[in-house]
Amino acid sequence: MFTLINLPYASLEPVISDRTLSFHHGKHLNGYVNTLNGLVAGTPFEGKSLEEIITTAPAGPVFNNAGQILNHNLYFTQFAPDASPAEASPLLARILQQWGTLEAFQTDFEAKGVSLFGSGWVWLATKADGELCILQCPGADNPVAHGLRPLLTFDVWEHAYYLDHQNLRAAHLKALWPIVNWKVVEERYNK
Ligand code: MN
């Protein structure tokens, strides 16, 4: 049985409103959890991990709901209301090597989120050799499905921002940086 993760904070105001957080976690993510539990019951996917399902399920509802759970689990646990700026680390060194500055990386990441057509996710992911890449993933797609390790993600489904910013996806993405918990992102990179 998959279960809804607990959020490691009570609020992300004012960056993400409590109303958005409540719907996003309590309704959208909870819905994916309940749907996947129903879909896998009595199938070979029952008892498998999200990663195992994502790397073996064909395109369709099982992949989509497992993907959405994994994606949201990574998304919600990468934020903190009192997050510190990125500090010197192997991850930051690699970002600077590939993009020149953290701001240049952030601009590239936001642009790829804004230009992703329709619903999906923009990801910072890493290859086995440590090289970083930004992925535009439609729907429930994610780096795990492509043999890459996910580090950071912004949700560009409208449910992530419509209550707070209506159609202004770019404004939402730009506003997220102060709550990115770089310690969590660095831990994902150092694993
Ligand atoms: Mn979402």
Coordinates of C-alpha atoms and ligand atoms in Angstrom, one line a residue:
M1 CA 0.0 0.0 0.0
F2 CA 1.2 3.4 -0.9
T3 CA 0.5 6.2 1.7
L4 CA 0.4 9.9 1.5
I5 CA 3.6 11.5 2.7
N6 CA 3.5 13.9 5.6
L7 CA 4.8 17.4 4.8
P8 CA 8.0 18.4 6.7
Y9 CA 6.6 21.9 7.4
A10 CA 3.2 23.4 8.3
S11 CA 3.2 26.2 5.7
L12 CA 5.2 27.7 2.8
E13 CA 3.4 31.1 3.0
P14 CA 3.8 33.5 1.3
V15 CA 5.5 31.7 -1.6
I16 CA 2.9 29.0 -1.8
S17 CA -0.5 29.7 -0.2
D18 CA -1.8 27.4 2.4
R19 CA -4.9 26.9 0.2
T20 CA -2.7 25.7 -2.7
L21 CA -0.7 23.5 -0.4
S22 CA -3.8 22.0 1.1
F23 CA -5.4 21.1 -2.3
H24 CA -2.1 20.1 -3.9
H25 CA -1.1 17.7 -1.1
G26 CA -4.4 16.7 0.4
K27 CA -6.5 16.4 -2.8
H28 CA -4.2 16.0 -5.8
L29 CA -1.4 13.9 -4.4
N30 CA -3.8 12.0 -2.1
G31 CA -5.9 11.2 -5.2
Y32 CA -2.9 9.7 -7.0
V33 CA -2.1 7.5 -4.0
N34 CA -5.6 6.2 -3.7
T35 CA -5.9 5.6 -7.5
L36 CA -2.6 3.7 -7.7
N37 CA -3.5 1.5 -4.7
G38 CA -6.7 0.6 -6.6
L39 CA -4.9 0.0 -9.9
V40 CA -2.2 -2.3 -8.6
A41 CA -4.3 -4.4 -6.2
G42 CA -4.1 -8.0 -7.3
T43 CA -1.6 -7.3 -10.1
P44 CA 2.2 -8.0 -10.4
F45 CA 2.8 -4.4 -9.5
E46 CA 1.3 -4.9 -6.0
G47 CA 4.2 -4.6 -3.4
K48 CA 6.6 -3.1 -5.8
S49 CA 8.3 0.3 -5.2
L50 CA 7.4 3.4 -7.1
E51 CA 10.8 3.2 -8.8
E52 CA 10.2 -0.4 -9.9
I53 CA 6.8 0.5 -11.2
I54 CA 8.1 3.5 -13.1
T55 CA 10.9 1.6 -14.8
T56 CA 8.7 -1.4 -15.8
A57 CA 5.1 -0.2 -16.3
P58 CA 3.9 0.5 -19.9
A59 CA 2.6 4.0 -20.7
G60 CA -0.8 4.3 -19.0
P61 CA -2.6 4.8 -15.7
V62 CA -0.2 2.7 -13.5
F63 CA 2.9 4.5 -14.8
N64 CA 1.1 7.9 -14.6
N65 CA -0.1 7.5 -11.0
A66 CA 3.2 6.0 -9.8
G67 CA 5.1 8.8 -11.5
Q68 CA 2.9 11.5 -10.0
I69 CA 3.4 10.1 -6.5
L70 CA 7.2 9.9 -6.9
N71 CA 7.3 13.4 -8.5
H72 CA 5.2 15.0 -5.8
N73 CA 7.1 13.2 -3.0
L74 CA 10.3 14.7 -4.3
Y75 CA 8.7 18.1 -4.9
F76 CA 7.2 18.6 -1.5
T77 CA 10.2 17.3 0.5
Q78 CA 12.6 19.7 -1.3
F79 CA 11.0 22.9 0.2
A80 CA 11.4 24.6 3.5
P81 CA 9.9 27.8 4.7
D82 CA 13.2 29.0 6.2
A83 CA 15.5 27.6 3.5
S84 CA 19.1 28.8 3.4
P85 CA 20.8 29.8 0.1
A86 CA 22.9 27.2 -1.7
E87 CA 26.3 26.8 0.0
A88 CA 29.6 25.6 -1.4
S89 CA 29.1 21.9 -2.2
P90 CA 30.0 19.4 -5.0
L91 CA 26.6 20.1 -6.5
L92 CA 27.0 23.9 -6.5
A93 CA 30.5 23.4 -8.0
R94 CA 29.1 21.3 -10.8
I95 CA 26.3 23.9 -11.4
L96 CA 28.9 26.7 -11.7
Q97 CA 31.1 24.5 -14.0
Q98 CA 28.2 23.9 -16.4
W99 CA 26.2 27.2 -16.2
G100 CA 28.8 29.7 -14.9
T101 CA 26.6 31.1 -12.1
L102 CA 23.7 29.9 -10.0
E103 CA 21.5 32.7 -11.4
A104 CA 22.2 31.4 -15.0
F105 CA 21.2 27.9 -14.0
Q106 CA 18.0 29.3 -12.3
T107 CA 17.1 31.3 -15.4
D108 CA 17.6 28.3 -17.7
F109 CA 15.6 26.1 -15.3
E110 CA 12.7 28.6 -15.2
A111 CA 12.7 29.1 -19.0
K112 CA 12.5 25.3 -19.6
G113 CA 9.6 25.2 -17.1
V114 CA 7.8 28.0 -18.8
S115 CA 8.3 26.6 -22.3
L116 CA 7.1 23.1 -21.4
F117 CA 3.8 22.8 -23.3
G118 CA 0.9 21.7 -21.2
S119 CA 1.2 19.9 -17.9
G120 CA 4.4 18.4 -16.6
W121 CA 7.6 18.8 -14.6
V122 CA 10.9 20.5 -15.1
W123 CA 13.8 18.6 -13.5
L124 CA 17.4 19.0 -12.5
A125 CA 18.8 15.5 -12.9
T126 CA 22.2 13.8 -12.8
K127 CA 23.8 11.2 -14.9
A128 CA 25.9 8.4 -13.4
D129 CA 29.1 10.4 -14.1
G130 CA 27.8 13.4 -12.2
E131 CA 26.9 15.5 -15.2
L132 CA 23.8 17.6 -14.6
C133 CA 21.0 18.1 -17.1
I134 CA 17.6 19.9 -17.1
L135 CA 14.7 17.8 -18.4
Q136 CA 11.3 18.9 -19.6
C137 CA 9.0 16.0 -18.7
P138 CA 5.3 16.0 -19.9
G139 CA 2.6 14.5 -17.7
A140 CA 3.9 12.2 -15.0
D141 CA 7.3 11.6 -16.7
N142 CA 10.5 11.9 -14.6
P143 CA 14.2 11.2 -14.7
V144 CA 13.8 7.8 -13.1
A145 CA 12.0 6.6 -16.2
H146 CA 15.1 7.6 -18.2
G147 CA 17.8 6.1 -16.0
L148 CA 18.7 9.4 -14.4
R149 CA 18.7 10.5 -10.8
P150 CA 16.2 13.3 -9.9
L151 CA 17.6 16.2 -7.8
L152 CA 15.1 19.1 -8.0
T153 CA 11.8 19.6 -9.7
F154 CA 9.2 22.4 -10.3
D155 CA 5.6 21.2 -10.9
V156 CA 4.2 23.1 -13.9
W157 CA 0.7 21.5 -13.8
E158 CA -1.7 24.3 -13.4
H159 CA -2.9 22.9 -10.0
A160 CA 0.5 23.9 -8.6
Y161 CA -0.1 27.6 -9.2
Y162 CA -3.5 28.5 -10.5
L163 CA -5.0 29.5 -7.2
D164 CA -2.1 31.8 -6.4
H165 CA -1.0 33.1 -9.8
Q166 CA -3.8 32.1 -12.2
N167 CA -2.2 31.6 -15.6
L168 CA 1.2 33.2 -14.7
R169 CA 3.4 30.1 -14.6
A170 CA 6.6 32.1 -15.0
A171 CA 5.8 34.2 -11.9
H172 CA 5.2 31.1 -9.9
L173 CA 8.4 29.4 -10.9
K174 CA 10.5 32.5 -10.2
A175 CA 9.0 32.8 -6.8
L176 CA 10.0 29.3 -5.7
W177 CA 13.7 29.7 -5.3
P178 CA 13.7 31.1 -1.7
I179 CA 12.0 28.0 -0.4
V180 CA 14.2 25.5 -2.2
N181 CA 16.0 23.5 0.5
W182 CA 19.4 23.1 -1.1
K183 CA 20.6 20.7 1.7
V184 CA 18.0 18.2 0.4
V185 CA 19.0 18.7 -3.2
E186 CA 22.7 18.3 -2.3
E187 CA 21.9 15.1 -0.4
R188 CA 20.2 13.7 -3.5
Y189 CA 23.3 14.6 -5.6
N190 CA 25.8 13.1 -3.0
K191 CA 23.9 9.8 -2.6
Ligands
MN1 MN 1.2 18.6 -8.7

